[in-house]
Amino acid sequence: MSARKQARNPGGRPRDTRVDDAIASAVRELLTEVGYNRLTMAEVAARAGVGKAAIYRRHATKQEMIFDVLLPDRFLAVAPDRGSLQADLSAALTEIADAMASPPPGTVPGLLADIHADPALRARFDEKYLGVQRRTLTEILDRATARGELTVRPDPAVLNALLVGPVFAWLFLLPESRDQLPALTSTLLDAALALTTPDLAALRTPPALRP
């Protein structure tokens, strides 16, 4: 839990998780019905059946509320461990892509614009979203190195950009179908591994095709 949340939830009686659930459900419903820009704290309170004060005890702003609902603490809570670099990265990329694709249209671009305009929310975004991705990829790469799959560990930041950047472009910049996202992530993973882990790519190349 962030320091900002702790400040709004001091010690004492535990916070009612039923209110948290009602707020989260209201946010998701209203994002679908009215969209990101038109959603208000008052509408969320009315839909959730709670007072606005209950929301402000949990979230300082509309943007923080939506961010917390769309990216819960369980996001990449544990780095996937499926026994191989390919399987681990595939599981991580699937979770990242699902988190980007699940909000209603217009939500992610609108939220990102507001995040970059709010230094405090940007810091939380960097820690809770970007930071978690980097830590997850670092752990996966370190594990693959320890298993002997890699002789040189790629830069996690470069691998992160190669994997996530095209997913963002596919979902929010290009007029492509979200239904094709699984095929895209599979292609991206192969391409990113070939670019960043030439030793692994060589192992997967049939002997007759090797130089």
PDB file of C-alpha atoms in Angstrom:
ATOM      1  CA  MET A   1       0.000   0.000   0.000  1.00  0.00           C
ATOM      2  CA  SER A   2       1.316   3.428  -0.896  1.00  0.00           C
ATOM      3  CA  ALA A   3       2.138   6.147   1.640  1.00  0.00           C
ATOM      4  CA  ARG A   4      -0.725   8.235   0.247  1.00  0.00           C
ATOM      5  CA  LYS A   5      -3.157   5.390   0.868  1.00  0.00           C
ATOM      6  CA  GLN A   6      -1.805   4.772   4.355  1.00  0.00           C
ATOM      7  CA  ALA A   7      -2.329   8.427   5.192  1.00  0.00           C
ATOM      8  CA  ARG A   8      -5.975   8.101   4.239  1.00  0.00           C
ATOM      9  CA  ASN A   9      -6.404   4.795   6.061  1.00  0.00           C
ATOM     10  CA  PRO A  10      -4.895   5.243   9.538  1.00  0.00           C
ATOM     11  CA  GLY A  11      -4.673   2.472  12.069  1.00  0.00           C
ATOM     12  CA  GLY A  12      -7.787   1.319  13.869  1.00  0.00           C
ATOM     13  CA  ARG A  13     -10.838  -0.493  12.556  1.00  0.00           C
ATOM     14  CA  PRO A  14     -10.081  -2.371   9.300  1.00  0.00           C
ATOM     15  CA  ARG A  15     -11.449  -0.761   6.173  1.00  0.00           C
ATOM     16  CA  ASP A  16     -14.667  -2.323   4.845  1.00  0.00           C
ATOM     17  CA  THR A  17     -13.673  -4.283   1.742  1.00  0.00           C
ATOM     18  CA  ARG A  18     -17.345  -4.358   0.667  1.00  0.00           C
ATOM     19  CA  VAL A  19     -17.072  -0.633   0.011  1.00  0.00           C
ATOM     20  CA  ASP A  20     -13.877  -1.179  -1.977  1.00  0.00           C
ATOM     21  CA  ASP A  21     -15.641  -3.808  -4.089  1.00  0.00           C
ATOM     22  CA  ALA A  22     -18.689  -1.602  -4.648  1.00  0.00           C
ATOM     23  CA  ILE A  23     -16.510   1.311  -5.764  1.00  0.00           C
ATOM     24  CA  ALA A  24     -14.499  -0.903  -8.115  1.00  0.00           C
ATOM     25  CA  SER A  25     -17.650  -2.354  -9.681  1.00  0.00           C
ATOM     26  CA  ALA A  26     -19.138   1.123 -10.116  1.00  0.00           C
ATOM     27  CA  VAL A  27     -15.970   2.412 -11.781  1.00  0.00           C
ATOM     28  CA  ARG A  28     -15.886  -0.461 -14.269  1.00  0.00           C
ATOM     29  CA  GLU A  29     -19.577  -0.109 -15.101  1.00  0.00           C
ATOM     30  CA  LEU A  30     -19.388   3.650 -15.590  1.00  0.00           C
ATOM     31  CA  LEU A  31     -16.239   3.467 -17.708  1.00  0.00           C
ATOM     32  CA  THR A  32     -18.187   1.243 -20.073  1.00  0.00           C
ATOM     33  CA  GLU A  33     -21.349   3.367 -19.974  1.00  0.00           C
ATOM     34  CA  VAL A  34     -20.087   6.964 -20.012  1.00  0.00           C
ATOM     35  CA  GLY A  35     -16.357   6.683 -20.757  1.00  0.00           C
ATOM     36  CA  TYR A  36     -13.237   7.935 -19.023  1.00  0.00           C
ATOM     37  CA  ASN A  37     -13.666  11.675 -19.545  1.00  0.00           C
ATOM     38  CA  ARG A  38     -17.292  11.856 -18.399  1.00  0.00           C
ATOM     39  CA  LEU A  39     -16.941   9.630 -15.324  1.00  0.00           C
ATOM     40  CA  THR A  40     -17.172  11.570 -12.042  1.00  0.00           C
ATOM     41  CA  MET A  41     -16.614  10.760  -8.382  1.00  0.00           C
ATOM     42  CA  ALA A  42     -20.233  11.718  -7.661  1.00  0.00           C
ATOM     43  CA  GLU A  43     -21.515   9.182 -10.196  1.00  0.00           C
ATOM     44  CA  VAL A  44     -19.286   6.479  -8.748  1.00  0.00           C
ATOM     45  CA  ALA A  45     -20.519   7.226  -5.224  1.00  0.00           C
ATOM     46  CA  ALA A  46     -24.146   7.090  -6.340  1.00  0.00           C
ATOM     47  CA  ARG A  47     -23.686   3.857  -8.290  1.00  0.00           C
ATOM     48  CA  ALA A  48     -21.735   2.227  -5.443  1.00  0.00           C
ATOM     49  CA  GLY A  49     -24.245   3.369  -2.823  1.00  0.00           C
ATOM     50  CA  VAL A  50     -21.606   5.095  -0.693  1.00  0.00           C
ATOM     51  CA  GLY A  51     -20.819   8.669   0.287  1.00  0.00           C
ATOM     52  CA  LYS A  52     -18.206  10.652  -1.610  1.00  0.00           C
ATOM     53  CA  ALA A  53     -16.227  10.855   1.633  1.00  0.00           C
ATOM     54  CA  ALA A  54     -15.770   7.077   1.529  1.00  0.00           C
ATOM     55  CA  ILE A  55     -14.187   7.384  -1.905  1.00  0.00           C
ATOM     56  CA  TYR A  56     -11.927  10.281  -0.917  1.00  0.00           C
ATOM     57  CA  ARG A  57     -10.679   8.306   2.076  1.00  0.00           C
ATOM     58  CA  ARG A  58      -9.366   5.787  -0.430  1.00  0.00           C
ATOM     59  CA  HIS A  59      -8.479   7.857  -3.489  1.00  0.00           C
ATOM     60  CA  ALA A  60      -7.369  11.468  -3.665  1.00  0.00           C
ATOM     61  CA  THR A  61      -8.511  11.983  -7.260  1.00  0.00           C
ATOM     62  CA  LYS A  62     -10.656  10.423  -9.965  1.00  0.00           C
ATOM     63  CA  GLN A  63      -7.496   9.454 -11.835  1.00  0.00           C
ATOM     64  CA  GLU A  64      -6.010   7.703  -8.817  1.00  0.00           C
ATOM     65  CA  MET A  65      -9.291   5.874  -8.234  1.00  0.00           C
ATOM     66  CA  ILE A  66      -9.426   4.570 -11.802  1.00  0.00           C
ATOM     67  CA  PHE A  67      -5.740   3.632 -11.746  1.00  0.00           C
ATOM     68  CA  ASP A  68      -6.170   1.645  -8.530  1.00  0.00           C
ATOM     69  CA  VAL A  69      -9.263  -0.141  -9.843  1.00  0.00           C
ATOM     70  CA  LEU A  70      -7.742  -1.049 -13.202  1.00  0.00           C
ATOM     71  CA  LEU A  71      -4.353  -2.077 -11.814  1.00  0.00           C
ATOM     72  CA  PRO A  72      -4.903  -3.906  -8.520  1.00  0.00           C
ATOM     73  CA  ASP A  73      -2.039  -4.948  -6.258  1.00  0.00           C
ATOM     74  CA  ARG A  74      -2.059  -8.479  -7.684  1.00  0.00           C
ATOM     75  CA  PHE A  75      -0.685  -7.292 -11.068  1.00  0.00           C
ATOM     76  CA  LEU A  76       2.415  -9.433 -11.733  1.00  0.00           C
ATOM     77  CA  ALA A  77       2.503 -10.142  -8.013  1.00  0.00           C
ATOM     78  CA  VAL A  78       4.702 -13.177  -8.691  1.00  0.00           C
ATOM     79  CA  ALA A  79       7.084 -13.552 -11.613  1.00  0.00           C
ATOM     80  CA  PRO A  80       5.932 -16.531 -13.726  1.00  0.00           C
ATOM     81  CA  ASP A  81       8.058 -19.658 -13.301  1.00  0.00           C
ATOM     82  CA  ARG A  82       7.062 -22.099 -16.055  1.00  0.00           C
ATOM     83  CA  GLY A  83      10.436 -23.799 -16.460  1.00  0.00           C
ATOM     84  CA  SER A  84      11.870 -21.957 -19.470  1.00  0.00           C
ATOM     85  CA  LEU A  85      12.627 -18.418 -20.576  1.00  0.00           C
ATOM     86  CA  GLN A  86      10.139 -18.649 -23.455  1.00  0.00           C
ATOM     87  CA  ALA A  87       7.299 -19.862 -21.214  1.00  0.00           C
ATOM     88  CA  ASP A  88       8.049 -17.377 -18.429  1.00  0.00           C
ATOM     89  CA  LEU A  89       8.149 -14.405 -20.779  1.00  0.00           C
ATOM     90  CA  SER A  90       5.010 -15.579 -22.561  1.00  0.00           C
ATOM     91  CA  ALA A  91       3.083 -15.713 -19.275  1.00  0.00           C
ATOM     92  CA  ALA A  92       4.329 -12.270 -18.209  1.00  0.00           C
ATOM     93  CA  LEU A  93       3.553 -10.686 -21.575  1.00  0.00           C
ATOM     94  CA  THR A  94       0.057 -12.206 -21.581  1.00  0.00           C
ATOM     95  CA  GLU A  95      -0.681 -10.640 -18.191  1.00  0.00           C
ATOM     96  CA  ILE A  96       0.680  -7.259 -19.306  1.00  0.00           C
ATOM     97  CA  ALA A  97      -1.298  -7.352 -22.560  1.00  0.00           C
ATOM     98  CA  ASP A  98      -4.498  -8.374 -20.755  1.00  0.00           C
ATOM     99  CA  ALA A  99      -4.128  -5.463 -18.332  1.00  0.00           C
ATOM    100  CA  MET A 100      -3.785  -3.071 -21.276  1.00  0.00           C
ATOM    101  CA  ALA A 101      -6.635  -4.562 -23.315  1.00  0.00           C
ATOM    102  CA  SER A 102      -9.281  -5.112 -20.619  1.00  0.00           C
ATOM    103  CA  PRO A 103     -10.361  -1.474 -19.884  1.00  0.00           C
ATOM    104  CA  PRO A 104     -13.096   0.005 -22.105  1.00  0.00           C
ATOM    105  CA  PRO A 105     -11.934   1.891 -25.234  1.00  0.00           C
ATOM    106  CA  GLY A 106     -10.472   5.318 -24.511  1.00  0.00           C
ATOM    107  CA  THR A 107      -9.683   4.575 -20.877  1.00  0.00           C
ATOM    108  CA  VAL A 108      -5.966   3.823 -21.095  1.00  0.00           C
ATOM    109  CA  PRO A 109      -5.020   6.767 -23.369  1.00  0.00           C
ATOM    110  CA  GLY A 110      -7.033   9.170 -21.213  1.00  0.00           C
ATOM    111  CA  LEU A 111      -5.562   7.858 -17.989  1.00  0.00           C
ATOM    112  CA  LEU A 112      -2.012   7.971 -19.332  1.00  0.00           C
ATOM    113  CA  ALA A 113      -2.433  11.615 -20.335  1.00  0.00           C
ATOM    114  CA  ASP A 114      -3.567  12.480 -16.805  1.00  0.00           C
ATOM    115  CA  ILE A 115      -0.828  10.394 -15.222  1.00  0.00           C
ATOM    116  CA  HIS A 116       1.843  12.362 -17.064  1.00  0.00           C
ATOM    117  CA  ALA A 117       0.249  15.620 -15.867  1.00  0.00           C
ATOM    118  CA  ASP A 118       0.310  14.580 -12.177  1.00  0.00           C
ATOM    119  CA  PRO A 119       3.808  14.029 -10.703  1.00  0.00           C
ATOM    120  CA  ALA A 120       2.484  12.092  -7.700  1.00  0.00           C
ATOM    121  CA  LEU A 121       0.386   9.758  -9.828  1.00  0.00           C
ATOM    122  CA  ARG A 122       3.252   9.399 -12.304  1.00  0.00           C
ATOM    123  CA  ALA A 123       5.485   8.240  -9.465  1.00  0.00           C
ATOM    124  CA  ARG A 124       2.908   5.616  -8.458  1.00  0.00           C
ATOM    125  CA  PHE A 125       2.542   4.525 -12.097  1.00  0.00           C
ATOM    126  CA  ASP A 126       6.314   4.154 -12.437  1.00  0.00           C
ATOM    127  CA  GLU A 127       6.525   2.085  -9.244  1.00  0.00           C
ATOM    128  CA  LYS A 128       3.364  -0.023  -9.493  1.00  0.00           C
ATOM    129  CA  TYR A 129       3.235  -0.617 -13.251  1.00  0.00           C
ATOM    130  CA  LEU A 130       6.520   0.064 -15.029  1.00  0.00           C
ATOM    131  CA  GLY A 131       8.629  -0.895 -12.031  1.00  0.00           C
ATOM    132  CA  VAL A 132       6.775  -4.175 -11.548  1.00  0.00           C
ATOM    133  CA  GLN A 133       7.287  -5.058 -15.202  1.00  0.00           C
ATOM    134  CA  ARG A 134      11.004  -4.354 -15.017  1.00  0.00           C
ATOM    135  CA  ARG A 135      11.420  -6.350 -11.788  1.00  0.00           C
ATOM    136  CA  THR A 136       9.474  -9.261 -13.249  1.00  0.00           C
ATOM    137  CA  LEU A 137      11.532  -9.343 -16.446  1.00  0.00           C
ATOM    138  CA  THR A 138      14.761  -9.030 -14.470  1.00  0.00           C
ATOM    139  CA  GLU A 139      13.815 -12.006 -12.290  1.00  0.00           C
ATOM    140  CA  ILE A 140      12.848 -14.071 -15.337  1.00  0.00           C
ATOM    141  CA  LEU A 141      16.122 -13.256 -17.111  1.00  0.00           C
ATOM    142  CA  ASP A 142      18.208 -13.931 -14.001  1.00  0.00           C
ATOM    143  CA  ARG A 143      16.480 -17.286 -13.571  1.00  0.00           C
ATOM    144  CA  ALA A 144      17.114 -18.185 -17.217  1.00  0.00           C
ATOM    145  CA  THR A 145      20.784 -17.256 -16.803  1.00  0.00           C
ATOM    146  CA  ALA A 146      21.054 -19.442 -13.719  1.00  0.00           C
ATOM    147  CA  ARG A 147      19.487 -22.352 -15.660  1.00  0.00           C
ATOM    148  CA  GLY A 148      22.085 -21.941 -18.374  1.00  0.00           C
ATOM    149  CA  GLU A 149      19.638 -20.794 -21.069  1.00  0.00           C
ATOM    150  CA  LEU A 150      21.486 -17.489 -21.399  1.00  0.00           C
ATOM    151  CA  THR A 151      25.187 -16.730 -21.383  1.00  0.00           C
ATOM    152  CA  VAL A 152      24.602 -12.970 -21.426  1.00  0.00           C
ATOM    153  CA  ARG A 153      21.530 -11.437 -19.816  1.00  0.00           C
ATOM    154  CA  PRO A 154      19.724  -8.904 -22.043  1.00  0.00           C
ATOM    155  CA  ASP A 155      18.928  -5.442 -20.723  1.00  0.00           C
ATOM    156  CA  PRO A 156      15.476  -5.764 -19.057  1.00  0.00           C
ATOM    157  CA  ALA A 157      14.570  -2.207 -20.086  1.00  0.00           C
ATOM    158  CA  VAL A 158      15.252  -2.951 -23.755  1.00  0.00           C
ATOM    159  CA  LEU A 159      13.319  -6.220 -23.617  1.00  0.00           C
ATOM    160  CA  ASN A 160      10.456  -4.433 -21.844  1.00  0.00           C
ATOM    161  CA  ALA A 161      10.256  -1.839 -24.620  1.00  0.00           C
ATOM    162  CA  LEU A 162      10.432  -4.452 -27.382  1.00  0.00           C
ATOM    163  CA  LEU A 163       7.598  -6.466 -25.858  1.00  0.00           C
ATOM    164  CA  VAL A 164       5.225  -3.807 -24.534  1.00  0.00           C
ATOM    165  CA  GLY A 165       5.638  -0.993 -27.056  1.00  0.00           C
ATOM    166  CA  PRO A 166       4.116  -2.899 -29.999  1.00  0.00           C
ATOM    167  CA  VAL A 167       1.196  -4.086 -27.828  1.00  0.00           C
ATOM    168  CA  PHE A 168       0.416  -0.469 -26.959  1.00  0.00           C
ATOM    169  CA  ALA A 169       0.623   0.522 -30.620  1.00  0.00           C
ATOM    170  CA  TRP A 170      -1.616  -2.356 -31.672  1.00  0.00           C
ATOM    171  CA  LEU A 171      -4.288  -1.524 -29.098  1.00  0.00           C
ATOM    172  CA  PHE A 172      -4.300   2.275 -29.116  1.00  0.00           C
ATOM    173  CA  LEU A 173      -2.592   3.610 -32.237  1.00  0.00           C
ATOM    174  CA  LEU A 174      -3.481   1.148 -34.994  1.00  0.00           C
ATOM    175  CA  PRO A 175      -6.953   0.109 -36.160  1.00  0.00           C
ATOM    176  CA  GLU A 176      -6.307  -3.552 -35.417  1.00  0.00           C
ATOM    177  CA  SER A 177      -8.494  -6.156 -33.752  1.00  0.00           C
ATOM    178  CA  ARG A 178      -8.007  -6.991 -30.086  1.00  0.00           C
ATOM    179  CA  ASP A 179      -8.937 -10.571 -30.963  1.00  0.00           C
ATOM    180  CA  GLN A 180      -5.591 -10.908 -32.742  1.00  0.00           C
ATOM    181  CA  LEU A 181      -3.621  -9.880 -29.659  1.00  0.00           C
ATOM    182  CA  PRO A 182      -2.600 -13.449 -28.661  1.00  0.00           C
ATOM    183  CA  ALA A 183      -1.090 -14.037 -32.111  1.00  0.00           C
ATOM    184  CA  LEU A 184       0.682 -10.689 -31.922  1.00  0.00           C
ATOM    185  CA  THR A 185       2.220 -11.384 -28.519  1.00  0.00           C
ATOM    186  CA  SER A 186       3.511 -14.747 -29.736  1.00  0.00           C
ATOM    187  CA  THR A 187       5.172 -13.100 -32.722  1.00  0.00           C
ATOM    188  CA  LEU A 188       6.560 -10.309 -30.553  1.00  0.00           C
ATOM    189  CA  LEU A 189       8.085 -12.759 -28.129  1.00  0.00           C
ATOM    190  CA  ASP A 190       9.920 -14.641 -30.875  1.00  0.00           C
ATOM    191  CA  ALA A 191      11.182 -11.391 -32.414  1.00  0.00           C
ATOM    192  CA  ALA A 192      12.278  -9.895 -29.097  1.00  0.00           C
ATOM    193  CA  LEU A 193      14.162 -13.031 -28.090  1.00  0.00           C
ATOM    194  CA  ALA A 194      15.904 -13.175 -31.462  1.00  0.00           C
ATOM    195  CA  LEU A 195      17.028  -9.557 -31.081  1.00  0.00           C
ATOM    196  CA  THR A 196      18.092  -9.640 -27.447  1.00  0.00           C
ATOM    197  CA  THR A 197      19.238 -13.235 -26.900  1.00  0.00           C
ATOM    198  CA  PRO A 198      21.176 -14.402 -29.970  1.00  0.00           C
ATOM    199  CA  ASP A 199      22.572 -17.388 -28.083  1.00  0.00           C
ATOM    200  CA  LEU A 200      19.048 -18.638 -27.363  1.00  0.00           C
ATOM    201  CA  ALA A 201      17.972 -17.989 -30.949  1.00  0.00           C
ATOM    202  CA  ALA A 202      20.905 -20.057 -32.180  1.00  0.00           C
ATOM    203  CA  LEU A 203      19.847 -22.957 -29.999  1.00  0.00           C
ATOM    204  CA  ARG A 204      16.390 -22.919 -31.621  1.00  0.00           C
ATOM    205  CA  THR A 205      17.770 -22.726 -35.193  1.00  0.00           C
ATOM    206  CA  PRO A 206      17.889 -26.104 -36.996  1.00  0.00           C
ATOM    207  CA  PRO A 207      21.543 -27.268 -37.368  1.00  0.00           C
ATOM    208  CA  ALA A 208      21.304 -27.324 -41.184  1.00  0.00           C
ATOM    209  CA  LEU A 209      20.497 -23.591 -41.166  1.00  0.00           C
ATOM    210  CA  ARG A 210      23.323 -22.571 -38.832  1.00  0.00           C
ATOM    211  CA  PRO A 211      26.385 -20.942 -40.404  1.00  0.00           C
TER     212      PRO A 211
END
